[in-house]
Tab-separated table of C-alpha atoms in Angstrom:
chain	number	residue	atom	x	y	z
A	1	MET	CA	0.259	-0.365	0.203
A	2	THR	CA	1.252	3.320	-1.208
A	3	GLU	CA	2.326	6.140	1.375
A	4	ALA	CA	-0.519	9.048	0.586
A	5	GLN	CA	2.157	11.895	-0.278
A	6	SER	CA	0.766	16.073	-0.293
A	7	SER	CA	2.757	17.561	-3.599
A	8	ALA	CA	2.260	21.557	-1.903
A	9	HIS	CA	5.713	23.497	-1.426
A	10	ALA	CA	7.402	23.492	2.070
A	11	SER	CA	6.762	26.865	3.838
A	12	ALA	CA	9.555	29.901	2.947
A	13	ARG	CA	8.960	30.092	6.991
A	14	THR	CA	10.132	26.893	7.584
A	15	GLY	CA	13.665	24.817	7.010
A	16	SER	CA	16.692	27.356	5.368
A	17	PRO	CA	16.130	28.058	1.985
A	18	ARG	CA	17.442	25.534	-0.752
A	19	ALA	CA	19.399	28.411	-2.480
A	20	GLY	CA	19.719	31.957	-2.124
A	21	VAL	CA	21.847	34.102	0.603
A	22	VAL	CA	20.767	33.028	4.937
A	23	HIS	CA	21.103	35.463	6.711
A	24	ILE	CA	22.392	35.366	10.522
A	25	ARG	CA	20.335	37.953	12.578
A	26	HIS	CA	22.274	40.458	14.690
A	27	HIS	CA	20.329	43.277	16.920
A	28	HIS	CA	22.226	46.371	16.844
A	29	ASP	CA	22.421	48.354	19.997
A	30	THR	CA	25.154	50.906	19.154
A	31	ASN	CA	27.481	51.704	15.576
A	32	PHE	CA	25.221	51.137	13.458
A	33	THR	CA	23.627	53.229	10.613
A	34	VAL	CA	20.554	53.254	9.369
A	35	VAL	CA	19.744	52.276	5.588
A	36	GLY	CA	17.266	52.094	3.141
A	37	ASN	CA	16.668	49.641	0.695
A	38	HIS	CA	15.671	52.507	-1.810
A	39	LEU	CA	19.390	53.079	-1.377
A	40	ALA	CA	21.147	49.571	-0.761
A	41	GLN	CA	18.703	47.891	-3.329
A	42	HIS	CA	18.881	51.023	-6.167
A	43	PRO	CA	18.115	49.932	-9.448
A	44	ASP	CA	20.217	52.272	-11.541
A	45	LEU	CA	22.814	52.834	-9.353
A	46	SER	CA	26.369	51.165	-9.637
A	47	ALA	CA	27.584	48.348	-6.511
A	48	VAL	CA	30.218	51.420	-6.119
A	49	ALA	CA	27.921	54.410	-5.837
A	50	ILE	CA	25.892	52.033	-3.369
A	51	GLY	CA	28.694	51.554	-1.743
A	52	LEU	CA	29.790	55.099	-1.616
A	53	GLY	CA	26.754	55.915	-0.257
A	54	VAL	CA	25.829	53.654	2.479
A	55	TYR	CA	29.474	55.202	3.318
A	56	ILE	CA	28.327	58.789	3.560
A	57	GLN	CA	25.393	58.278	5.515
A	58	SER	CA	27.555	56.434	8.243
A	59	LEU	CA	29.814	59.992	8.184
A	60	PRO	CA	28.961	62.458	10.951
A	61	ASP	CA	28.517	65.860	10.110
A	62	GLY	CA	31.239	67.938	8.668
A	63	ALA	CA	33.284	64.901	7.437
A	64	SER	CA	35.197	65.636	4.503
A	65	VAL	CA	33.701	63.500	1.093
A	66	GLY	CA	36.304	64.904	-1.650
A	67	ILE	CA	37.162	62.687	-4.064
A	68	LYS	CA	40.430	62.855	-2.682
A	69	ASP	CA	39.555	62.127	0.468
A	70	LEU	CA	37.371	58.621	-0.541
A	71	THR	CA	40.454	58.008	-3.196
A	72	ARG	CA	42.445	57.547	0.535
A	73	ARG	CA	39.660	55.580	2.026
A	74	PHE	CA	39.104	52.947	-1.058
A	75	ARG	CA	40.857	51.076	-3.452
A	76	GLU	CA	39.159	52.763	-6.355
A	77	GLY	CA	40.794	55.341	-7.840
A	78	GLU	CA	40.022	59.149	-9.091
A	79	ILE	CA	38.081	58.439	-12.001
A	80	THR	CA	35.826	55.762	-10.463
A	81	ILE	CA	34.910	57.630	-7.113
A	82	ALA	CA	33.729	60.985	-9.167
A	83	ARG	CA	31.448	58.882	-11.423
A	84	ALA	CA	29.904	57.143	-8.834
A	85	LEU	CA	29.669	60.467	-6.501
A	86	ARG	CA	28.031	61.483	-10.656
A	87	GLU	CA	25.826	58.912	-10.562
A	88	LEU	CA	24.759	59.702	-6.566
A	89	GLU	CA	24.392	63.364	-7.854
A	90	THR	CA	21.870	62.077	-9.851
A	91	ALA	CA	19.820	60.184	-8.321
A	92	GLY	CA	19.182	62.843	-5.305
A	93	TYR	CA	21.243	61.398	-2.723
A	94	LEU	CA	24.196	64.238	-3.504
A	95	GLU	CA	24.497	67.643	-4.054
A	96	ARG	CA	27.155	69.755	-3.858
A	97	LYS	CA	27.164	73.691	-4.565
A	98	PRO	CA	29.966	76.031	-4.319
A	99	GLU	CA	29.713	79.287	-1.786
A	100	ARG	CA	31.698	82.004	-1.006
A	101	THR	CA	32.873	82.565	2.651
A	102	ALA	CA	32.752	85.856	4.138
A	103	THR	CA	36.073	86.109	3.692
A	104	GLY	CA	35.920	85.708	-0.399
A	105	ARG	CA	36.791	82.277	0.113
A	106	MET	CA	35.151	79.719	-2.598
A	107	VAL	CA	34.211	76.412	-0.364
A	108	THR	CA	32.111	73.550	-1.837
A	109	ARG	CA	28.923	73.072	0.053
A	110	THR	CA	28.275	69.348	0.619
A	111	SER	CA	25.071	68.039	1.487
A	112	TRP	CA	23.674	64.349	2.075
A	113	TYR	CA	19.825	63.474	1.490
A	114	GLU	CA	19.088	60.510	3.561
A	115	ARG	CA	16.027	59.874	1.239
A	116	PRO	CA	15.575	62.238	-1.883
A	117	GLY	CA	12.336	63.634	-2.308
A	118	ALA	CA	11.246	63.734	1.190
A	119	GLU	CA	10.267	66.788	3.063
A	120	ARG	CA	12.664	67.615	5.545
A	121	PRO	CA	11.809	68.219	9.224
A	122	PRO	CA	10.894	70.968	10.713
A	123	ALA	CA	13.196	72.464	13.197
A	124	LYS	CA	13.236	71.767	16.128
A	125	THR	CA	11.792	74.947	18.588
A	126	LYS	CA	12.163	75.874	22.168
A	127	VAL	CA	8.099	77.642	22.480
A	128	ASP	CA	6.929	75.669	24.803
A	129	LEU	CA	9.980	75.599	27.551
A	130	VAL	CA	9.662	79.411	26.656
A	131	LYS	CA	6.530	79.747	28.047
A	132	ARG	CA	7.270	77.602	30.918
A	133	ARG	CA	9.732	79.591	32.458
A	134	PRO	CA	8.829	82.832	34.069
A	135	THR	CA	8.918	86.139	32.078
A	136	ALA	CA	12.505	88.420	33.047
A	137	PRO	CA	12.712	91.869	31.915
A	138	LYS	CA	13.533	92.790	29.090
A	139	PRO	CA	16.825	94.385	28.855
A	140	ALA	CA	17.819	97.971	28.197
A	141	PRO	CA	18.356	98.878	24.649
A	142	ARG	CA	22.195	98.979	24.412
A	143	GLU	CA	23.300	101.588	22.886
A	144	GLU	CA	24.658	101.160	19.183
A	145	PRO	CA	28.752	101.954	18.622
A	146	THR	CA	29.777	105.157	16.544
A	147	PRO	CA	31.462	104.322	13.756
A	148	LEU	CA	34.748	105.069	12.679
A	149	SER	CA	35.523	108.009	10.882
A	150	LEU	CA	36.771	107.469	8.223
A	151	PRO	CA	39.115	109.802	6.701
A	152	PRO	CA	37.314	110.748	3.034
A	153	VAL	CA	37.935	109.019	-0.281
A	154	ASP	CA	41.310	109.929	-2.444
A	155	ARG	CA	40.199	108.797	-5.521
A	156	PRO	CA	43.661	107.770	-7.062
A	157	ALA	CA	44.645	105.860	-3.688
A	158	ALA	CA	41.502	104.164	-3.341
A	159	ASP	CA	41.294	103.333	-6.933
A	160	LEU	CA	44.920	101.337	-6.986
A	161	LEU	CA	43.843	99.622	-3.869
A	162	ALA	CA	40.310	98.195	-5.404
A	163	GLY	CA	42.284	97.439	-8.319
A	164	LEU	CA	44.831	95.391	-6.553
A	165	ARG	CA	42.635	92.095	-7.149
A	166	ARG	CA	42.410	92.216	-10.643
A	167	ARG	CA	46.439	91.085	-9.727
A	168	ASP	CA	45.847	88.904	-7.524
A	169	PRO	CA	41.731	87.620	-6.587
A	170	ARG	CA	43.360	86.989	-3.051
A	171	LEU	CA	43.665	90.998	-2.122
A	172	TRP	CA	39.865	91.339	-1.798
A	173	LEU	CA	39.421	94.506	0.213
A	174	SER	CA	36.311	96.135	2.002
A	175	GLU	CA	35.059	100.014	1.077
A	176	THR	CA	36.152	100.610	5.346
A	177	ASP	CA	39.798	99.181	4.749
A	178	VAL	CA	39.976	100.838	0.720
A	179	ARG	CA	39.317	104.159	2.784
A	180	ARG	CA	41.902	103.292	5.792
A	181	LEU	CA	44.973	102.227	3.861
A	182	SER	CA	44.006	105.547	1.243
A	183	PRO	CA	46.019	107.692	3.576
A	184	ALA	CA	49.418	105.738	3.191
A	185	VAL	CA	49.506	105.571	-0.684
A	186	ARG	CA	48.985	109.200	-0.485
A	187	THR	CA	52.141	108.941	1.347
A	188	TRP	CA	53.846	106.967	-2.119
A	189	LEU	CA	52.403	108.580	-4.417
A	190	ASP	CA	53.305	112.131	-2.314
A	191	ARG	CA	57.001	110.478	-2.329
A	192	GLY	CA	57.292	110.129	-6.265
A	193	ILE	CA	56.211	106.369	-5.961
A	194	GLY	CA	54.440	105.956	-9.319
A	195	PRO	CA	50.715	103.727	-9.017
A	196	VAL	CA	52.299	100.870	-11.236
A	197	ARG	CA	55.518	100.690	-8.570
A	198	ILE	CA	52.814	100.859	-5.770
A	199	ALA	CA	50.997	98.038	-7.104
A	200	LEU	CA	54.092	95.801	-7.844
A	201	THR	CA	55.298	95.939	-4.686
A	202	LEU	CA	52.431	95.296	-2.953
A	203	THR	CA	51.494	91.985	-4.513
A	204	GLY	CA	55.072	90.542	-5.597
A	205	GLY	CA	56.139	88.034	-3.265
A	206	LEU	CA	52.824	87.272	-2.087
A	207	PRO	CA	52.476	84.002	0.118
A	208	MET	CA	50.973	80.655	-0.760
A	209	GLY	CA	47.723	79.147	-0.405
A	210	THR	CA	45.045	81.417	1.514
A	211	ILE	CA	45.306	85.287	3.014
A	212	SER	CA	43.078	85.437	5.528
A	213	TRP	CA	43.838	89.300	6.451
A	214	PRO	CA	44.713	90.795	3.028
A	215	ALA	CA	43.917	94.176	4.771
A	216	ARG	CA	46.711	93.673	7.596
A	217	LEU	CA	49.136	92.227	5.460
A	218	LEU	CA	48.620	95.571	3.019
A	219	GLY	CA	49.059	97.693	5.540
A	220	TYR	CA	52.057	96.220	6.816
A	221	ARG	CA	53.961	96.586	3.344
A	222	LEU	CA	52.690	100.415	3.210
A	223	THR	CA	53.993	100.552	6.723
A	224	ASN	CA	56.919	99.383	7.255
A	225	TRP	CA	58.272	99.427	3.727
A	226	LEU	CA	57.861	102.838	2.448
A	227	PRO	CA	61.011	104.382	0.583
A	228	PRO	CA	62.791	107.450	2.156
A	229	ALA	CA	61.886	111.035	0.522
A	230	LEU	CA	64.224	112.347	-2.102
A	231	PRO	CA	66.630	114.903	-0.651
A	232	GLU	CA	66.403	118.281	-2.150
A	233	ARG	CA	68.038	119.171	-5.364
A	234	ILE	CA	71.739	121.322	-5.131
A	235	SER	CA	71.436	123.871	-7.273
A	236	GLU	CA	75.048	125.129	-7.074
A	237	ALA	CA	77.845	122.594	-8.246
A	238	PRO	CA	79.741	120.845	-5.166
A	239	PRO	CA	83.083	122.783	-4.019
A	240	GLY	CA	86.362	121.341	-6.164
A	241	PRO	CA	89.571	120.257	-4.705
A	242	ALA	CA	92.054	123.708	-3.890
A	243	ARG	CA	93.983	124.287	-6.552
A	244	PRO	CA	97.402	124.881	-6.123
A	245	GLN	CA	99.188	128.673	-6.120
A	246	ALA	CA	101.890	129.533	-9.179
A	247	PRO	CA	104.993	129.353	-8.027
A	248	LEU	CA	106.567	132.765	-7.335
A	249	PRO	CA	108.683	134.443	-10.517
A	250	PHE	CA	112.550	134.765	-10.690
A	251	GLN	CA	114.541	137.281	-9.631
A	252	THR	CA	118.462	138.779	-9.872
A	253	CYS	CA	120.030	139.058	-6.622
A	254	GLY	CA	121.673	142.677	-6.919
A	255	GLY	CA	124.583	141.159	-4.567
A	256	CYS	CA	125.481	137.976	-6.077
A	257	GLU	CA	123.020	137.715	-9.084
A	258	ARG	CA	122.221	134.754	-8.342
A	259	VAL	CA	119.033	133.439	-9.254
A	260	PHE	CA	116.169	132.998	-7.126
A	261	ARG	CA	112.373	133.290	-6.510
A	262	ALA	CA	110.233	136.543	-4.850
A	263	ALA	CA	107.632	138.160	-5.414
A	264	GLU	CA	109.344	141.177	-5.541
A	265	PRO	CA	113.376	142.006	-6.842
A	266	GLY	CA	115.883	142.537	-4.137
A	267	ARG	CA	118.797	140.867	-2.640
A	268	CYS	CA	118.199	136.490	-1.910
A	269	ARG	CA	118.673	135.631	1.165
A	270	ASP	CA	121.642	134.884	2.039
A	271	CYS	CA	122.799	138.664	1.062
A	272	ARG	CA	120.189	139.372	3.688
A	273	GLN	CA	121.612	136.838	6.060
A	274	THR	CA	125.406	138.641	5.549
A	275	ALA	CA	124.300	142.332	5.293
A	276	ALA	CA	122.637	141.455	8.788
A	277	ARG	CA	125.671	140.623	10.533
A	278	ALA	CA	127.308	143.072	8.930
A	279	ALA	CA	125.480	145.097	10.566
């Protein structure tokens, strides 16, 4: 007698599957990252892009995710890393925008969206906490500081300073800096130094990299590199060496007829001495 056998497939929940991956589950309490399947199983992203996306999502805010930084972290080269980042940008996970800081420096602002297209959560407020606190007296209005008195605009000096960023974009000056440094430039101009020479002196030999305080650097050069004023021209020619006096003329002694030099005719020195002893 044959045994009855069921032709129904075994439930997927009973036993281990005959093929495919088997998950060994583990409950993570610390040091883990939540990643949505929309990224981990994205149909259009490459394996490198998905791996980079998971890695970037696991990083804290402020971490560097430039091409150079990721190349130092992974074995893939710069071309592969750059291609994967462009895939993430196209998919909406990564956003890179150039921005200018308060000092004029251009930086790249990078944002990572854990779920592209989702609305950002509203910012947390402390309205409820403020309502519970006792009302504090309003502070007295603070007096606004008096603006520093600036010299009037010296147009030639101001144009020279404002035009320095054409020679080097790092020499970015505000209008206040230009007016504050203009008197020092005027001193250079009054000493006979042309604008081109002043610009070459201020922009020559600058340090490498970012210049955090261009106004301070230019102020130092204008003050410490100021050449001395030219001396006044002397109209008269300087006195030359004293000319030697002409020799006295020859005279014939009236006593011995010896020739000697003297200013006037007479007797030589020997005849004068002999006459003086005889007297």
